[in-house]
Amino acid sequence: MIKLENIEKVYQTKTIETLALNQINVEIKKGEFLSIMGPSGCGKSTLLNIMGLLDEPSKGNITIDDEPITNYSDKKLAAFRNKTLGFIFQSFHLINDLSVVDNVELPLLYRTSSAKERRKLAEEALEKVGLSNRMKHFPTQLSGGQKQRVAIARAIVGRPRIILADEPTGNLDSVMGNEIMNILTQLNEKDGATVVMVTHDEQMAKRTHRLVRLFDGSQVF
Amino acid sequence: MIKHLFKLIWNQKRKSFLLITEIFFSFMVLFAVLSLMVKYIQNYSKPMGFEYENVWVVNLDNLTETETDSLGTPFHQAREFIASFPEVEAVSFASQNLPFAASTHNSSVKYGNISSMAHIYTVEDTYPKTMNLQMSKGRWFNKTDQGTKYQPIVITEQLSQNLFGNENPIGKIIKADTTHKVVGVVASYKDKGDFTDPVAGIFFPISAGKDYKSNILVKVKPGTGAIFEAKLFKGLGGLLRGWNVEIEHLTDKKANQNKVVFIPMTVLLIVCTFLIFNVSLGLFGILWQNINQRKGEIGLRRAIGATEKDISKQFIGEVMVIATFALIIGLFFAVQFPLLHVFDLAADIYLIAMLISVIVIYLLVMVCAFNPSRQAASIQPAMALHEE
Ligand SMILES: Nc1ncnc2c1ncn2[C@@H]1O[C@H](COP(=O)(O)OP(=O)(O)O)[C@@H](O)[C@H]1O
Ligand SMILES: [Mg+2]
């Protein structure tokens, strides 16, 4: 579905030049559960952001369903992210001034939908992550695990084909981490979503279909 | 999306409170200043009702004598002396509340049960010629009125409205100190400068040949200048030995009266500009701070499908919503002014002032938000989401 070829990413700051990714070739296939592993700073987030079209590679090609994205406009990229991708982050990135259900509805605000429709989809998504009884709460009233479940509900509310998760269990203890892992597995197995997950936990990685290892920006085989 | 923004601002109302208060106060000050300005502009566009160019005022002051009766003769001599020059078109004694003079003389007048305050002017038959007054109804008083039962008076259109509404005022008998009969109406009389209201007023006649006033209005031929003024001054000095003689021009007096309006207006405008400048700075500060604190949110919104335009629209939208909250509170207070008749201003003045204030505040907010919001939109999403 998403194919990365010979991806290279260089971060240029005033003083130094960082080669964050070097010669990366990955293809994400429909329905798979892929994990990306590697030590901190090896370029995992950079790779995931490039897959999610949030960042541009310095070199290399990205194709989506065999179409190169080089000529995608900002609008088309945004629409693609909105409809096809669902993001989950290590630090949740919930908006504290919005209630749980409003947070979950957020992606639907960037497409045409009615308020009623949005509410219904958000309720369904919250039910899937087991948070139906926390809809009116605010993020500050939730535990870390609950926050991440809200973030997952937000990622799946628009029924995306691909879920991109950047260390979704990184800020959680192992019990809560397992819960999140179960939800992701279920989304993959039951709902047929393609999941790409960044982690540096071997246990978590073992539960996925395929593993891409990074070290210092390069793929390790 | 608008509902979303309202929700967002409502939930963080404590954070927005300071800004809402600031915008509210700016609105109120702007509303006050604009109400006055609109009133002044409205008044400015109304006719003065008389001509003040080439009209001079001769003020006569006897420095020693106080007994009035014995003074009648020199005042009348002075009047005759002035009128005798070919440069002079018309003269009239007039009470101290001359056009553009600081002095006023008010009294309550009655017609049946209706009463109104009125400015009281005492002038001669020659007053309309001296001032080129525009009559809207009837005529000025003259010699034929002598010996009639009621003293004839001329009133201003404003007083006619106050007392008689749309009825014809000619022939009506009104009560001031005694009873008087209205013989004419002047179209307008705006005697305190360009920016003041046309007044409700009554013109009483001076009894011919007997009464006098210490001020004489003199209409001179166009182009009559300083040479004649000096001649007149010298002549009056010779005629009235030991008296104080002063010659003024109505154009100068008008300019002085206008200053009475202009100076406080300028001060208010400066205060208002300062306040608005302050609010702009506050807005800028809060927006920049917002963008730095909310980088994560910006990144997230981009990740879930916001375009660059959506981001900038959101930031502009948020301050517009904040401004809307402030304006709703402001308008609530502003509408009390016409509803409770706090000041003697017409409702339409307040409405125009409200409308302009609202537009100015929204424009100000948009201008302030424009650059920061573009900045927010240009933040790279991956950069915004970057976490160590
Ligand atoms: N916006 C950026 N500017 C400069 N360097 C960056 C930026 N983002 C990441 N890097 C650098 O790129 C490398 C990879 O970062 P990242 O992808 O976040 O690693 P990981 O997610 O594996 O911890 C690191 O050396 C990091 O410091
Ligand atoms: Mg990372």
XYZ file of C-alpha atoms and ligand atoms in Angstrom:
637
model
C 0.000 0.000 0.000
C 2.748 2.410 1.058
C 6.133 1.779 -0.471
C 9.337 3.536 0.592
C 12.336 3.239 -1.710
C 15.890 4.349 -0.942
C 14.710 6.834 1.649
C 17.268 9.205 3.072
C 16.609 11.938 5.625
C 19.106 14.585 6.582
C 18.379 17.108 9.336
C 20.253 20.282 8.723
C 20.795 22.585 11.671
C 23.131 25.560 11.895
C 25.956 23.607 13.425
C 25.480 19.980 12.479
C 24.038 17.767 9.831
C 22.318 14.600 11.076
C 21.745 11.659 8.794
C 18.583 10.367 10.467
C 17.707 7.781 7.803
C 19.926 6.111 5.259
C 18.852 3.855 2.368
C 15.581 2.641 3.823
C 13.393 0.303 1.783
C 10.120 -0.773 3.325
C 6.821 -1.805 1.855
C 3.737 -1.937 4.016
C 1.335 -4.577 2.829
C -2.376 -4.542 3.337
C -3.541 -6.133 6.561
C -0.154 -6.650 8.146
C 1.058 -5.690 11.594
C 4.553 -4.300 11.241
C 6.829 -3.152 13.995
C 9.842 -0.896 13.826
C 12.484 -1.362 16.471
C 15.738 0.226 17.424
C 17.475 2.205 20.141
C 16.514 5.742 20.948
C 17.556 8.278 18.350
C 17.992 5.752 15.552
C 15.351 7.349 13.350
C 12.177 5.385 14.131
C 9.939 8.413 14.530
C 11.457 10.016 11.469
C 10.644 6.908 9.444
C 7.091 6.738 10.762
C 6.522 10.432 10.013
C 7.722 9.919 6.470
C 5.384 6.941 6.083
C 2.576 9.113 7.443
C 3.400 11.873 4.954
C 4.068 14.268 7.825
C 7.637 14.746 6.745
C 9.433 14.698 3.418
C 12.479 12.546 2.813
C 15.631 14.256 1.585
C 16.002 11.555 -1.046
C 14.030 8.542 -2.226
C 10.548 7.742 -3.456
C 7.251 7.161 -1.752
C 4.383 5.564 -3.618
C 0.874 5.031 -2.392
C -1.025 2.291 -4.185
C 1.653 2.577 -6.900
C 1.157 6.328 -7.290
C 4.146 8.558 -6.462
C 3.216 11.268 -3.979
C 5.674 13.846 -5.256
C 2.878 15.787 -6.884
C 0.465 15.722 -3.954
C -0.660 19.174 -2.844
C -0.937 20.188 0.829
C -4.659 19.727 0.537
C -4.413 16.267 -0.966
C -1.847 15.199 1.611
C -4.093 16.421 4.402
C -7.079 14.604 2.948
C -5.031 11.425 2.666
C -3.888 11.654 6.278
C -7.438 12.339 7.324
C -9.105 9.459 5.494
C -6.477 6.745 5.249
C -4.194 7.203 8.244
C -4.684 7.139 11.982
C -1.873 8.369 14.227
C -1.087 7.348 17.797
C 1.736 9.014 19.729
C 3.796 8.152 22.781
C 2.651 11.304 24.586
C -0.993 10.946 23.456
C -1.332 14.539 22.179
C -4.845 14.975 23.499
C -6.265 18.496 23.663
C -6.800 19.197 27.342
C -9.454 21.829 26.720
C -11.701 19.369 24.957
C -13.691 16.552 26.516
C -12.905 12.938 25.661
C -15.657 12.659 23.077
C -14.707 16.002 21.493
C -11.108 14.832 21.237
C -12.220 11.671 19.509
C -14.386 13.615 17.064
C -11.486 15.842 16.034
C -10.447 14.067 12.780
C -14.054 14.167 11.575
C -14.020 17.978 11.782
C -11.618 18.021 8.879
C -14.023 16.264 6.550
C -17.658 16.884 5.706
C -19.842 15.280 8.323
C -22.826 16.185 10.461
C -22.616 16.706 14.207
C -24.884 13.711 14.743
C -22.783 11.481 12.569
C -19.606 12.610 14.332
C -21.080 11.861 17.728
C -22.204 8.416 16.659
C -18.821 7.463 15.210
C -17.016 8.830 18.263
C -19.238 6.804 20.590
C -18.571 3.660 18.594
C -14.827 4.266 18.659
C -14.859 4.880 22.409
C -16.838 1.687 22.911
C -14.168 -0.260 21.038
C -11.477 0.952 23.436
C -13.740 0.420 26.456
C -14.202 4.074 27.439
C -17.916 4.594 26.855
C -18.307 5.705 30.468
C -15.661 8.446 30.227
C -17.046 10.441 27.305
C -17.647 13.695 29.210
C -14.394 13.542 31.152
C -11.467 15.758 30.355
C -8.027 14.310 29.556
C -6.554 15.596 32.847
C -9.017 13.375 34.716
C -7.739 10.190 33.039
C -4.863 7.796 33.696
C -2.106 7.307 31.122
C -3.626 4.086 29.832
C -7.035 5.707 29.488
C -5.501 8.658 27.665
C -3.853 6.343 25.176
C -7.147 4.548 24.645
C -8.778 7.900 23.869
C -5.968 8.555 21.407
C -6.615 5.158 19.789
C -10.321 5.944 19.564
C -9.384 9.221 17.861
C -7.092 7.339 15.468
C -9.781 4.868 14.439
C -12.855 7.119 14.465
C -12.477 7.980 10.784
C -12.105 4.268 9.876
C -8.585 4.588 8.407
C -6.963 1.704 6.549
C -3.603 2.252 8.203
C -2.753 2.968 11.842
C 0.653 4.457 12.605
C 1.629 4.214 16.267
C 4.815 5.829 17.620
C 5.781 4.051 20.855
C 2.156 3.851 21.994
C 3.143 1.977 25.142
C 6.304 3.964 25.835
C 4.767 6.078 28.616
C 2.757 3.235 30.175
C 3.452 0.462 32.655
C 3.406 -3.129 31.374
C -0.203 -3.861 32.361
C -1.549 -0.810 30.590
C 0.901 -1.376 27.753
C -0.475 -4.869 27.263
C -4.014 -3.529 27.180
C -3.069 -1.121 24.410
C -1.263 -3.903 22.556
C -4.414 -6.056 22.787
C -6.524 -3.285 21.297
C -4.083 -2.793 18.410
C -3.971 -6.523 17.756
C -7.728 -6.661 17.731
C -7.957 -3.742 15.305
C -5.552 -5.592 13.036
C -7.168 -9.018 13.295
C -10.846 -8.197 13.573
C -11.168 -4.934 11.638
C -8.488 -5.685 9.085
C -6.546 -2.481 9.762
C -2.928 -2.293 8.704
C -0.840 -1.353 11.740
C 2.686 0.046 11.864
C 4.070 0.365 15.363
C 7.303 1.834 16.604
C 8.554 0.266 19.815
C 11.729 -0.540 21.632
C 10.152 -3.348 23.602
C 11.105 -6.818 22.300
C 8.008 -8.381 23.903
C 5.693 -6.049 22.017
C 7.561 -6.535 18.758
C 7.242 -10.295 19.081
C 3.469 -10.009 18.952
C 3.578 -8.464 15.433
C 3.905 -10.123 12.028
C 7.058 -8.485 10.840
C 9.907 -6.474 12.257
C 12.016 -3.738 10.744
C 15.150 -3.026 12.777
C 16.935 0.276 12.623
C 20.355 1.199 13.891
C 21.769 4.679 13.441
C 19.380 5.404 10.606
C 20.092 2.241 8.672
C 18.096 -0.933 8.321
C 19.565 -3.934 10.092
C 18.747 -7.368 8.704
C -15.910 24.066 13.008
C -17.233 27.320 14.496
C -18.980 25.368 17.224
C -15.718 23.547 17.854
C -13.907 26.872 18.318
C -16.577 28.171 20.704
C -16.259 24.995 22.729
C -12.485 25.283 22.810
C -12.542 28.919 23.981
C -15.369 28.277 26.418
C -13.439 25.435 28.046
C -10.362 27.610 28.405
C -12.266 30.744 29.392
C -10.076 31.322 32.402
C -7.056 31.590 30.120
C -8.906 33.930 27.771
C -10.406 36.022 30.569
C -7.752 38.741 30.534
C -7.974 39.163 26.799
C -11.769 39.205 26.884
C -11.708 41.933 29.543
C -9.188 43.968 27.578
C -11.215 43.739 24.394
C -14.372 44.546 26.349
C -12.868 47.744 27.766
C -11.498 48.792 24.389
C -14.911 48.271 22.919
C -16.571 50.390 25.605
C -14.093 53.249 25.210
C -14.330 53.036 21.444
C -18.102 53.019 21.710
C -18.072 56.126 23.925
C -15.665 58.013 21.675
C -17.523 57.019 18.539
C -20.902 57.957 20.025
C -19.557 61.450 20.602
C -17.893 61.585 17.197
C -21.027 60.428 15.407
C -23.014 63.060 17.286
C -20.499 65.767 16.398
C -20.436 64.723 12.757
C -24.241 64.696 12.654
C -24.325 68.150 14.188
C -21.618 69.398 11.884
C -23.746 68.474 8.899
C -26.718 70.432 10.258
C -27.129 74.050 9.098
C -25.933 76.801 11.421
C -29.073 78.811 10.674
C -27.249 82.128 10.323
C -24.201 83.718 8.720
C -21.286 84.667 10.914
C -18.834 85.871 8.281
C -18.378 89.641 8.219
C -20.212 89.965 11.522
C -18.356 91.807 14.250
C -19.202 92.250 17.879
C -18.693 95.609 19.560
C -18.578 95.260 23.332
C -19.076 98.481 25.267
C -18.199 98.713 28.913
C -18.611 101.820 30.987
C -15.950 101.456 33.637
C -17.329 103.845 36.259
C -21.079 104.366 36.000
C -23.358 101.666 37.322
C -26.731 103.407 37.106
C -28.321 101.939 33.998
C -30.935 104.538 33.095
C -28.476 107.348 32.631
C -26.400 105.130 30.349
C -29.070 104.589 27.727
C -28.137 107.604 25.722
C -24.425 106.864 25.090
C -25.255 103.265 24.061
C -27.768 104.506 21.538
C -25.301 107.142 20.347
C -22.712 104.446 19.816
C -25.222 102.344 17.879
C -26.134 105.280 15.634
C -22.476 106.099 15.125
C -21.690 102.538 13.965
C -24.752 102.365 11.716
C -23.814 105.616 9.991
C -20.827 104.146 8.131
C -21.394 103.011 4.540
C -19.310 99.875 5.275
C -21.960 98.739 7.743
C -24.956 96.842 6.411
C -26.891 96.267 9.631
C -26.543 96.545 13.394
C -28.431 95.065 16.312
C -28.157 95.198 20.048
C -28.003 91.684 21.438
C -27.984 90.094 24.872
C -24.730 88.704 26.269
C -25.422 85.200 24.984
C -24.198 86.197 21.546
C -23.474 83.597 18.896
C -20.378 81.594 19.930
C -20.191 83.325 23.297
C -19.520 81.298 26.419
C -22.457 82.883 28.209
C -25.898 81.265 28.198
C -29.292 82.247 29.518
C -31.894 79.511 30.047
C -35.454 79.548 31.187
C -38.382 77.163 31.279
C -41.269 77.939 28.927
C -44.739 76.428 28.912
C -47.464 75.713 26.408
C -50.422 74.183 28.204
C -48.995 71.244 30.124
C -45.940 70.920 27.960
C -42.807 72.652 29.109
C -39.356 72.953 27.638
C -36.096 74.610 28.528
C -35.240 77.421 26.162
C -32.323 79.752 25.546
C -33.496 83.330 25.933
C -32.101 85.854 23.452
C -32.962 89.555 23.449
C -32.364 91.237 20.098
C -33.661 93.979 17.800
C -35.920 93.988 14.760
C -32.717 94.242 12.710
C -31.303 90.956 14.033
C -32.367 88.760 11.078
C -30.745 91.184 8.650
C -27.563 91.384 10.723
C -27.254 87.612 11.029
C -28.992 86.659 7.781
C -31.253 84.319 9.745
C -33.250 81.727 7.826
C -36.913 81.751 8.790
C -38.866 78.552 8.260
C -42.295 79.946 9.213
C -43.903 83.313 9.862
C -41.880 86.516 10.150
C -39.581 88.420 12.474
C -41.126 90.885 14.961
C -41.284 94.522 13.821
C -42.834 97.938 14.557
C -46.364 96.768 13.701
C -46.254 94.542 16.784
C -46.046 97.526 19.113
C -49.048 97.903 21.362
C -50.429 94.429 20.681
C -51.828 92.448 23.581
C -49.072 89.816 23.695
C -45.389 90.470 23.288
C -44.327 88.980 19.928
C -41.568 86.379 19.937
C -39.694 84.281 17.420
C -38.751 80.728 18.387
C -36.357 78.165 16.952
C -37.541 75.065 15.086
C -36.188 72.955 17.954
C -38.416 74.705 20.515
C -41.352 74.512 18.124
C -40.866 70.733 17.994
C -40.571 70.501 21.777
C -43.713 72.518 22.468
C -45.995 71.981 19.500
C -44.760 68.856 17.750
C -46.014 68.990 14.204
C -48.675 71.658 14.876
C -48.336 75.067 13.298
C -46.671 77.253 15.954
C -47.655 80.597 14.426
C -50.112 82.464 16.634
C -49.670 80.133 19.600
C -49.485 81.781 23.015
C -46.750 80.485 25.321
C -45.767 81.338 28.875
C -42.296 82.391 29.864
C -42.138 85.181 32.477
C -45.352 86.584 30.986
C -47.432 85.463 27.990
C -46.021 85.743 24.499
C -47.279 85.145 20.994
C -45.235 83.232 18.445
C -44.970 85.191 15.188
C -42.133 83.323 13.495
C -39.796 80.344 13.532
C -36.109 80.252 12.569
C -35.079 77.090 10.724
C -32.039 76.300 12.873
C -29.896 78.025 15.480
C -26.597 76.353 16.263
C -24.988 79.151 18.225
C -22.318 77.234 20.154
C -20.193 76.152 17.223
C -20.114 73.632 14.418
C -20.398 70.516 16.590
C -23.164 71.389 19.046
C -26.899 70.729 18.829
C -29.256 73.263 17.304
C -30.803 74.853 20.386
C -34.362 75.398 21.561
C -34.545 79.140 21.903
C -36.711 82.262 22.036
C -35.903 85.673 20.601
C -37.454 88.549 22.564
C -37.622 92.056 21.077
C -35.796 94.978 22.611
C -38.209 97.851 23.131
C -37.316 100.219 20.331
C -35.378 103.355 21.225
C -35.568 102.738 24.948
C -33.806 99.455 25.824
C -30.217 98.743 25.020
C -27.624 96.046 25.443
C -23.897 96.464 25.886
C -23.135 94.274 22.884
C -23.760 95.407 19.328
C -23.610 92.981 16.418
C -22.354 94.658 13.276
C -22.697 93.235 9.795
C -20.066 94.792 7.537
C -19.802 94.666 3.762
C -17.658 91.778 2.441
C -14.013 92.762 2.206
C -14.198 95.299 5.019
C -11.024 94.851 7.026
C -8.612 96.173 9.603
C -8.526 99.751 8.328
C -12.221 100.222 8.970
C -11.977 98.356 12.246
C -9.306 100.801 13.432
C -11.386 103.752 12.281
C -14.430 102.425 14.096
C -12.447 101.723 17.221
C -10.951 105.207 17.242
C -14.313 106.848 16.581
C -16.001 104.950 19.425
C -13.124 105.859 21.731
C -13.673 109.525 20.964
C -17.417 109.227 21.470
C -17.298 107.288 24.724
C -14.456 108.814 26.708
C -13.153 106.558 29.481
C -15.127 103.516 28.284
C -13.736 100.161 27.399
C -14.403 99.327 23.759
C -13.660 95.912 22.286
C -14.235 94.656 18.750
C -14.374 90.914 18.065
C -15.116 88.836 14.971
C -17.676 86.038 15.061
C -15.354 83.840 12.964
C -12.769 83.986 15.777
C -15.385 83.332 18.424
C -16.588 80.310 16.479
C -13.074 78.909 16.249
C -12.761 79.258 20.032
C -16.041 77.481 20.619
C -14.992 74.636 18.331
C -11.858 74.226 20.422
C -14.046 73.516 23.439
C -15.184 70.419 21.570
C -11.921 69.593 19.824
C -9.576 69.516 22.781
C -11.415 66.912 24.909
C -12.145 64.972 21.735
C -8.463 64.833 20.862
C -7.576 63.717 24.378
C -10.214 60.967 24.215
C -8.954 59.834 20.835
C -5.410 59.622 22.149
C -6.553 57.578 25.150
C -8.541 55.342 22.829
C -5.630 54.825 20.448
C -3.380 54.007 23.366
C -5.836 51.429 24.683
C -6.237 49.817 21.308
C -2.491 49.731 20.862
C -2.225 48.003 24.219
C -4.835 45.455 23.263
C -3.006 44.764 20.014
C 0.209 44.127 21.898
C -1.648 41.841 24.296
C -3.185 39.967 21.417
C 0.166 39.540 19.727
C 1.764 38.291 22.928
C -0.944 35.785 23.648
C -0.949 34.510 20.078
C 2.802 33.977 19.952
C 2.739 32.279 23.324
C -0.172 30.169 22.172
C 1.661 29.008 19.095
C 4.753 28.034 21.029
C 2.783 26.242 23.718
C 0.497 24.530 21.274
C 3.055 23.166 18.828
C 2.018 19.646 19.765
C -1.608 20.462 19.042
C -0.700 22.025 15.715
C 1.270 18.904 14.773
C -1.558 16.662 15.863
C -4.131 18.584 13.863
C -1.940 18.382 10.799
C -1.515 14.651 11.365
C -5.245 14.048 11.541
C -5.978 15.968 8.386
C -5.759 19.729 8.857
C -4.301 21.680 5.957
C -2.041 24.680 6.494
C -5.034 26.852 5.780
C -7.119 25.026 8.399
C -4.470 25.828 11.006
C -4.299 29.528 10.209
C -8.074 29.709 10.016
C -8.273 28.106 13.433
C -5.976 30.631 15.084
C -7.769 33.572 13.501
C -11.084 31.919 14.363
C -10.119 31.531 18.008
C -9.350 35.202 18.525
C -12.508 36.081 16.632
C -14.443 33.917 19.077
C -12.682 35.586 22.013
C -13.551 38.963 20.516
C -17.134 37.795 20.063
C -17.427 36.908 23.751
C -16.041 40.346 24.673
C -18.360 42.067 22.202
C -21.436 40.252 23.472
C -20.701 41.553 26.980
C -19.852 44.971 25.562
C -23.018 45.193 23.486
C -25.080 44.199 26.498
C -23.786 47.273 28.323
C -23.830 49.478 25.247
C -27.524 48.915 24.528
C -28.351 50.124 28.037
C -27.354 53.646 27.004
C -30.177 54.160 24.502
C -32.590 51.994 26.512
C -32.118 53.891 29.763
C -31.511 57.302 28.107
C -28.295 57.668 30.088
C -27.220 60.674 28.071
C -29.227 63.014 25.927
C -28.213 61.280 22.700
C -30.457 59.831 20.004
C -30.654 56.029 19.698
C -29.400 56.040 16.116
C -26.148 57.667 17.237
C -25.534 54.809 19.665
C -26.427 52.216 17.050
C -24.023 53.650 14.487
C -21.309 53.862 17.151
C -21.936 50.236 18.179
C -21.751 49.030 14.607
C -18.507 50.872 13.866
C -16.968 49.729 17.176
C -17.798 46.100 16.426
C -16.295 46.347 12.945
C -13.165 48.096 14.245
C -12.619 45.481 16.982
C -13.052 42.564 14.576
C -10.706 44.178 12.051
C -8.150 44.876 14.747
C -8.278 41.292 15.969
C -7.947 39.922 12.454
C -5.006 42.159 11.639
C -3.260 41.127 14.868
C -3.933 37.437 14.302
C -2.914 37.420 10.666
C 0.843 37.026 11.022
C 0.939 34.693 14.033
C -1.609 32.419 12.424
C 0.411 32.206 9.225
C 3.415 31.399 11.350
C 1.462 28.622 13.038
C 0.422 27.209 9.685
C 3.979 27.094 8.429
C 5.235 24.930 11.303
C 6.302 21.559 9.934
C 4.060 18.875 11.456
C 6.931 16.449 12.071
C 8.822 19.227 13.842
C 5.784 20.068 15.955
C 5.306 16.454 17.001
C 8.980 15.807 17.645
C 9.608 14.462 21.104
C 12.925 13.533 22.645
N 13.496 18.194 13.759
C 14.737 17.704 13.902
N 15.800 18.496 13.722
C 17.062 17.997 13.863
N 17.328 16.747 14.172
C 16.297 15.895 14.380
C 14.944 16.341 14.245
N 14.124 15.294 14.500
C 14.950 14.244 14.790
N 16.246 14.606 14.699
C 17.394 13.727 14.899
O 17.278 12.620 14.056
C 17.644 11.439 14.722
C 16.463 10.482 14.723
O 15.426 10.974 15.546
P 14.099 10.183 15.824
O 13.550 9.753 14.532
O 13.224 11.026 16.661
O 14.599 8.946 16.675
P 13.790 7.870 17.501
O 12.328 8.116 17.271
O 14.256 6.577 16.950
O 14.180 8.055 18.894
C 18.070 11.850 16.116
O 19.477 11.967 16.108
C 17.431 13.174 16.316
O 18.192 13.975 17.179
Mg 10.780 8.578 18.602
